[in-house]
Short mmCIF file of C-alpha atoms in Angstrom, two decimals:
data_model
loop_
_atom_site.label_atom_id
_atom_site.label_comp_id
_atom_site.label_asym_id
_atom_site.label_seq_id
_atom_site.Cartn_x
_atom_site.Cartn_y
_atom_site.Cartn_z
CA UNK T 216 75.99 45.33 174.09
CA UNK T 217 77.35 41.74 173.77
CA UNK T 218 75.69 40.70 177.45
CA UNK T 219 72.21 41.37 176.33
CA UNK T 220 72.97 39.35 172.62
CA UNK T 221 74.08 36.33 175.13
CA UNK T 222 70.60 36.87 177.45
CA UNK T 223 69.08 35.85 174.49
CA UNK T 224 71.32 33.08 173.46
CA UNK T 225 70.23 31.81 177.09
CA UNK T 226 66.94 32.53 176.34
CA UNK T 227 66.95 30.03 173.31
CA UNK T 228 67.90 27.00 176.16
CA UNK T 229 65.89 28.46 178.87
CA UNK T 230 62.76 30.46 177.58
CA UNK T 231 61.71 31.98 180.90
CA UNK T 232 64.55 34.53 180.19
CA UNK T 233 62.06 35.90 178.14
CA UNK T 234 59.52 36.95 180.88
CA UNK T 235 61.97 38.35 183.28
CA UNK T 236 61.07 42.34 183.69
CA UNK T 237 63.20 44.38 182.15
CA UNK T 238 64.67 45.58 185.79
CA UNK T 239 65.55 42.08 186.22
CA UNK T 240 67.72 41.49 182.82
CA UNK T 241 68.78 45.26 183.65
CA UNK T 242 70.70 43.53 186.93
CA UNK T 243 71.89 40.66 185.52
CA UNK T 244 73.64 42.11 182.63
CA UNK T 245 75.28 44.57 185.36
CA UNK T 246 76.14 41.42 187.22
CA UNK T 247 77.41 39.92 184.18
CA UNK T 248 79.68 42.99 183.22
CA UNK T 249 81.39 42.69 186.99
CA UNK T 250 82.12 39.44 186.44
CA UNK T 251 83.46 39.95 183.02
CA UNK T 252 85.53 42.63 184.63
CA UNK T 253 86.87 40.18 187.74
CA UNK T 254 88.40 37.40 184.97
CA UNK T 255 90.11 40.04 183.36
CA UNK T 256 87.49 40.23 180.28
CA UNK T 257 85.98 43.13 180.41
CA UNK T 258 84.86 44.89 177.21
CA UNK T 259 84.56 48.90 176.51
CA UNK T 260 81.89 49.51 178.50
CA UNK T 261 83.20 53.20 179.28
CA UNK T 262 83.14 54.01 175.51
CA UNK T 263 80.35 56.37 175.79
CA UNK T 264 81.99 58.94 178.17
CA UNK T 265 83.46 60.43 175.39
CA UNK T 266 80.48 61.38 174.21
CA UNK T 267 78.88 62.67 177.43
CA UNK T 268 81.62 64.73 178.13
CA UNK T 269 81.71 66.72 174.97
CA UNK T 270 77.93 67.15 174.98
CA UNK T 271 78.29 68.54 178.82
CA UNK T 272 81.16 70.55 177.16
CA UNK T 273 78.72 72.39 174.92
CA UNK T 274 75.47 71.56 176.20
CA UNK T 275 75.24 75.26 178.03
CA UNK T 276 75.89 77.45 175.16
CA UNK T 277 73.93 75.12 172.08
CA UNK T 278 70.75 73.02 172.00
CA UNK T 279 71.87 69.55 171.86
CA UNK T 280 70.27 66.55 169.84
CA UNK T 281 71.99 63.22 169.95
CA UNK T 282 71.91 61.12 166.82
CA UNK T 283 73.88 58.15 166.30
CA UNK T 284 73.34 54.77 163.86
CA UNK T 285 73.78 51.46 165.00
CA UNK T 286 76.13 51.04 168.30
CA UNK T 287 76.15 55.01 168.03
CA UNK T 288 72.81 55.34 168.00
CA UNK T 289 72.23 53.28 171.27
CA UNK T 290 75.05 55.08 172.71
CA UNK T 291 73.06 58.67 171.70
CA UNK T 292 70.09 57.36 173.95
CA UNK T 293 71.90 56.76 176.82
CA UNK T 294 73.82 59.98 177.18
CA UNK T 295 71.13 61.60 176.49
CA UNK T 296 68.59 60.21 179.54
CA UNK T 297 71.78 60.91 181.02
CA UNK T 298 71.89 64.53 180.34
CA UNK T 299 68.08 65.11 179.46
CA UNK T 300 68.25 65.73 176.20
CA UNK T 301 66.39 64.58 173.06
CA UNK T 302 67.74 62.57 170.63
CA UNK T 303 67.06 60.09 166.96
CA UNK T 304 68.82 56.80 166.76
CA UNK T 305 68.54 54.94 163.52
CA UNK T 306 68.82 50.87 163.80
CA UNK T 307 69.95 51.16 167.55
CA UNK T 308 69.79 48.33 169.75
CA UNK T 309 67.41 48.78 172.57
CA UNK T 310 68.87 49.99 175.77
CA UNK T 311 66.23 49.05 178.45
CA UNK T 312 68.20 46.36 179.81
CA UNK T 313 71.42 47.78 178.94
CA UNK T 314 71.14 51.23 180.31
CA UNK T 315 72.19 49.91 184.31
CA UNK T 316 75.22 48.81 182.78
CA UNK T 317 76.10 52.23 181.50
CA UNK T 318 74.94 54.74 183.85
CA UNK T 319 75.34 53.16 187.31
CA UNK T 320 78.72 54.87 188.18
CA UNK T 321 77.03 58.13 186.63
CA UNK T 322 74.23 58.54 189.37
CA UNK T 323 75.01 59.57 192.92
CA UNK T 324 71.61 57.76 194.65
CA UNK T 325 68.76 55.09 192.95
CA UNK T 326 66.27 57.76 192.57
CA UNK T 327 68.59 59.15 189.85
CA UNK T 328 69.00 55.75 188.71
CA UNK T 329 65.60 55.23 188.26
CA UNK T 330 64.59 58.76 186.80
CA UNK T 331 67.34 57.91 183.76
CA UNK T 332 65.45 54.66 183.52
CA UNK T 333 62.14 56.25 182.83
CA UNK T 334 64.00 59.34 180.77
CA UNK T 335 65.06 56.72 178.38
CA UNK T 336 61.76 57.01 177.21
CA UNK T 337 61.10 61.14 176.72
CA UNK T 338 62.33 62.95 173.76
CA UNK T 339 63.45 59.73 172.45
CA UNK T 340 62.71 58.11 168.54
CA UNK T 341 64.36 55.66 166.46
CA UNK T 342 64.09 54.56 163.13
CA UNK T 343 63.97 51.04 162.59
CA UNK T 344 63.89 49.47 158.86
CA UNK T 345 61.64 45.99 158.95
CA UNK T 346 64.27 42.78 159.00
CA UNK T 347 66.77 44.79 160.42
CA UNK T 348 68.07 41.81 163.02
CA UNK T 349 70.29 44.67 165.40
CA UNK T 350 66.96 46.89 166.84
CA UNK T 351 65.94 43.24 168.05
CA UNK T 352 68.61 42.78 170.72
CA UNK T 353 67.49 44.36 174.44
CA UNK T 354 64.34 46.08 174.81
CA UNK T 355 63.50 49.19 172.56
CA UNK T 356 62.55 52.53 174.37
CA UNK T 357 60.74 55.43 173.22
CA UNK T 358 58.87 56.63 170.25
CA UNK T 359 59.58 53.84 167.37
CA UNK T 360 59.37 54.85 163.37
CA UNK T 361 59.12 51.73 161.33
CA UNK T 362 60.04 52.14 157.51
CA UNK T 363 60.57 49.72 154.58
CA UNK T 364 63.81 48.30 153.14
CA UNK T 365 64.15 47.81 149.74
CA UNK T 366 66.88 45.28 150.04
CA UNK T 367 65.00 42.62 152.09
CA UNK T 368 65.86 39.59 149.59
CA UNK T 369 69.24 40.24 151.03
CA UNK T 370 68.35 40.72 154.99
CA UNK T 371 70.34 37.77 155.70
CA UNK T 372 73.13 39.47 154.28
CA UNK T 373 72.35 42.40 157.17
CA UNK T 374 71.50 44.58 154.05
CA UNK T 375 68.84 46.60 156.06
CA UNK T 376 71.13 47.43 158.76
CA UNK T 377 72.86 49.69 156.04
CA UNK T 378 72.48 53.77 157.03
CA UNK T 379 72.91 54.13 153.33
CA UNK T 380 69.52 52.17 152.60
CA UNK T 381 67.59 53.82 155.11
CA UNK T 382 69.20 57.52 154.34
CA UNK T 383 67.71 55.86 150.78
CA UNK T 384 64.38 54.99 151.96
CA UNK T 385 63.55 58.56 154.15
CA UNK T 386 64.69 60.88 151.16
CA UNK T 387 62.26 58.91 148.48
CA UNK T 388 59.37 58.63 150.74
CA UNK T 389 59.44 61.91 152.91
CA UNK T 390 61.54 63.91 149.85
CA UNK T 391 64.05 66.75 150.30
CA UNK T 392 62.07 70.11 151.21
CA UNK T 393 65.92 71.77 150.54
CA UNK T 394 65.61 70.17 146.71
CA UNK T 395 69.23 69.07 147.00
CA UNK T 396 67.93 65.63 146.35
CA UNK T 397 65.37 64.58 143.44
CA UNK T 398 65.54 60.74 143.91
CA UNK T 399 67.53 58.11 146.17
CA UNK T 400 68.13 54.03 145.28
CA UNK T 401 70.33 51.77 147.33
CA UNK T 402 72.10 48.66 145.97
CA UNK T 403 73.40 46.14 148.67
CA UNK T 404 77.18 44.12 147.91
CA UNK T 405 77.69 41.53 150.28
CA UNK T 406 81.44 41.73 150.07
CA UNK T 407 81.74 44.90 150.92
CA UNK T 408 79.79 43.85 154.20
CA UNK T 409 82.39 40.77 154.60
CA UNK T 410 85.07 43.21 154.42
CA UNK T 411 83.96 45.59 156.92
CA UNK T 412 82.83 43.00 159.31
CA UNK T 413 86.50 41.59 159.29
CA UNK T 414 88.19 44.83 159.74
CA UNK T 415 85.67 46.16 162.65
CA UNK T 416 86.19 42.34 164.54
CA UNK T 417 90.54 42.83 163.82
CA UNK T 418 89.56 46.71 165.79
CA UNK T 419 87.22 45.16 168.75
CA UNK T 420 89.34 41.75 169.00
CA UNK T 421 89.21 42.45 172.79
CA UNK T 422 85.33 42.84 172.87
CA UNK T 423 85.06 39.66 170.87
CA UNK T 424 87.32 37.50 172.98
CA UNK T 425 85.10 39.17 176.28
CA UNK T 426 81.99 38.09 175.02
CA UNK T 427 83.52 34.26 174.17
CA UNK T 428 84.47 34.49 177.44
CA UNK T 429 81.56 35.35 179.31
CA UNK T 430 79.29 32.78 177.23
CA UNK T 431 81.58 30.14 177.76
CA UNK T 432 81.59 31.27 181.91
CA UNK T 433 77.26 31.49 181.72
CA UNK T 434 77.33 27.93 180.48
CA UNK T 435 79.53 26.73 182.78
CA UNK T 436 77.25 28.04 185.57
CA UNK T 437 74.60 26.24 184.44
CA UNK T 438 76.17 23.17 183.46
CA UNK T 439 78.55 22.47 186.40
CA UNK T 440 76.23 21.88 189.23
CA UNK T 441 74.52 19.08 187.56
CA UNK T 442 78.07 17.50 187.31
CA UNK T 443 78.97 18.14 191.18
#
């Protein structure tokens, strides 16, 4: 999902990014991935066909629902407009200008391309704490649950990006009809976020270095013909 965090970098410098339809930004982060993929940058953009072929695996003998948090949870949405199946993402980024990116080498003709478009939005829900900065990058699809966070003095931490705070939040507020749970609280440690973040950026070193890249090549496309 890094080439829809740089559209709106670029958006920042040139605001009518922001009114482009989502179709448009859905092309020029496919463009954006090619070109990634020509310089010898490209990132894991083939990461979710793991997931879609288990789920066709097992799809025909079980009733499917696709859940995922975070990256996962974005990842849940598109298999499943892939596959037409229903699924709950919690703090996913949207995936309306992502989801070209993703399925394009999955669909044999455009009309298949479009009908995943417009499945993105059936059978669909995520659950999005307020001040949670990740649900803001692309466009969100679907049905959309906002709840509270009760570590928003810290947002700037990414505290209410935590699973554990909004697992926290949904058993206190909707309960546990099971009674396995009588009350929930969440406390929020900012090195243990430091610590993570460092270990996951060590693990996706290549995805980092691609998304330098391709900011670094976006601004050079802009900047360079005022220079010639």
């Amino acid at each position: 999902f890094k080439e829809p965090v740089l559209v709106s970098l670029l958006s920042v410098v040139f605001p009518t990014i922001r009114i482009w339809p989502d179709p448009v930004s859905a092309f020029v982060i496919n463009a954006l991935s090619h070109t990634l993929t020509i310089f010898g940058l490209e990132g894991s953009a083939n990461y979710y066909k793991g997931v879609l072929e288990y789920v066709r695996s097992v799809s025909d003998d079980r009733q499917v629902v696709l859940t995922g948090h975070s990256l996962g949870g974005g990842l849940a949405r598109i298999v499943a407009a892939i596959e037409h199946l229903p699924n709950v993402a919690f703090s996913p980024p949207g995936v309306a200008q992502s989801y070209y990116k993703f399925v394009y080498n999955e669909m044999s003709s455009s009309s298949e391309l479009a009908d995943a478009a417009r499945l993105l939005h059936h059978e669909s829900i995520a659950v999005l704490p307020e001040n949670d900065p990740v649900p803001t990058v692309d466009t969100q699809v679907g049905l959309i649950q906002r709840i509270g966070c009760d570590v928003s003095a810290q947002a700037m931490q990414n505290s209410c990006h935590m699973l554990e705070g909004t697992i926290s939040d949904l058993l206190r507020r909707c309960g546990d009809d099971r009674g396995r749970f009588v009350d929930s609280q969440f406390r929020f440690g900012l090195g243990d976020i430091l610590r993570q973040t460092w270990d996951k950026s060590l693990e996706q070193k290549t995805s980092v270095l691609a998304g330098f890249g391709m900011f670094l090549i976006v601004v050079l496309l802009f900047v360079l013909p005022d220079k010639i």
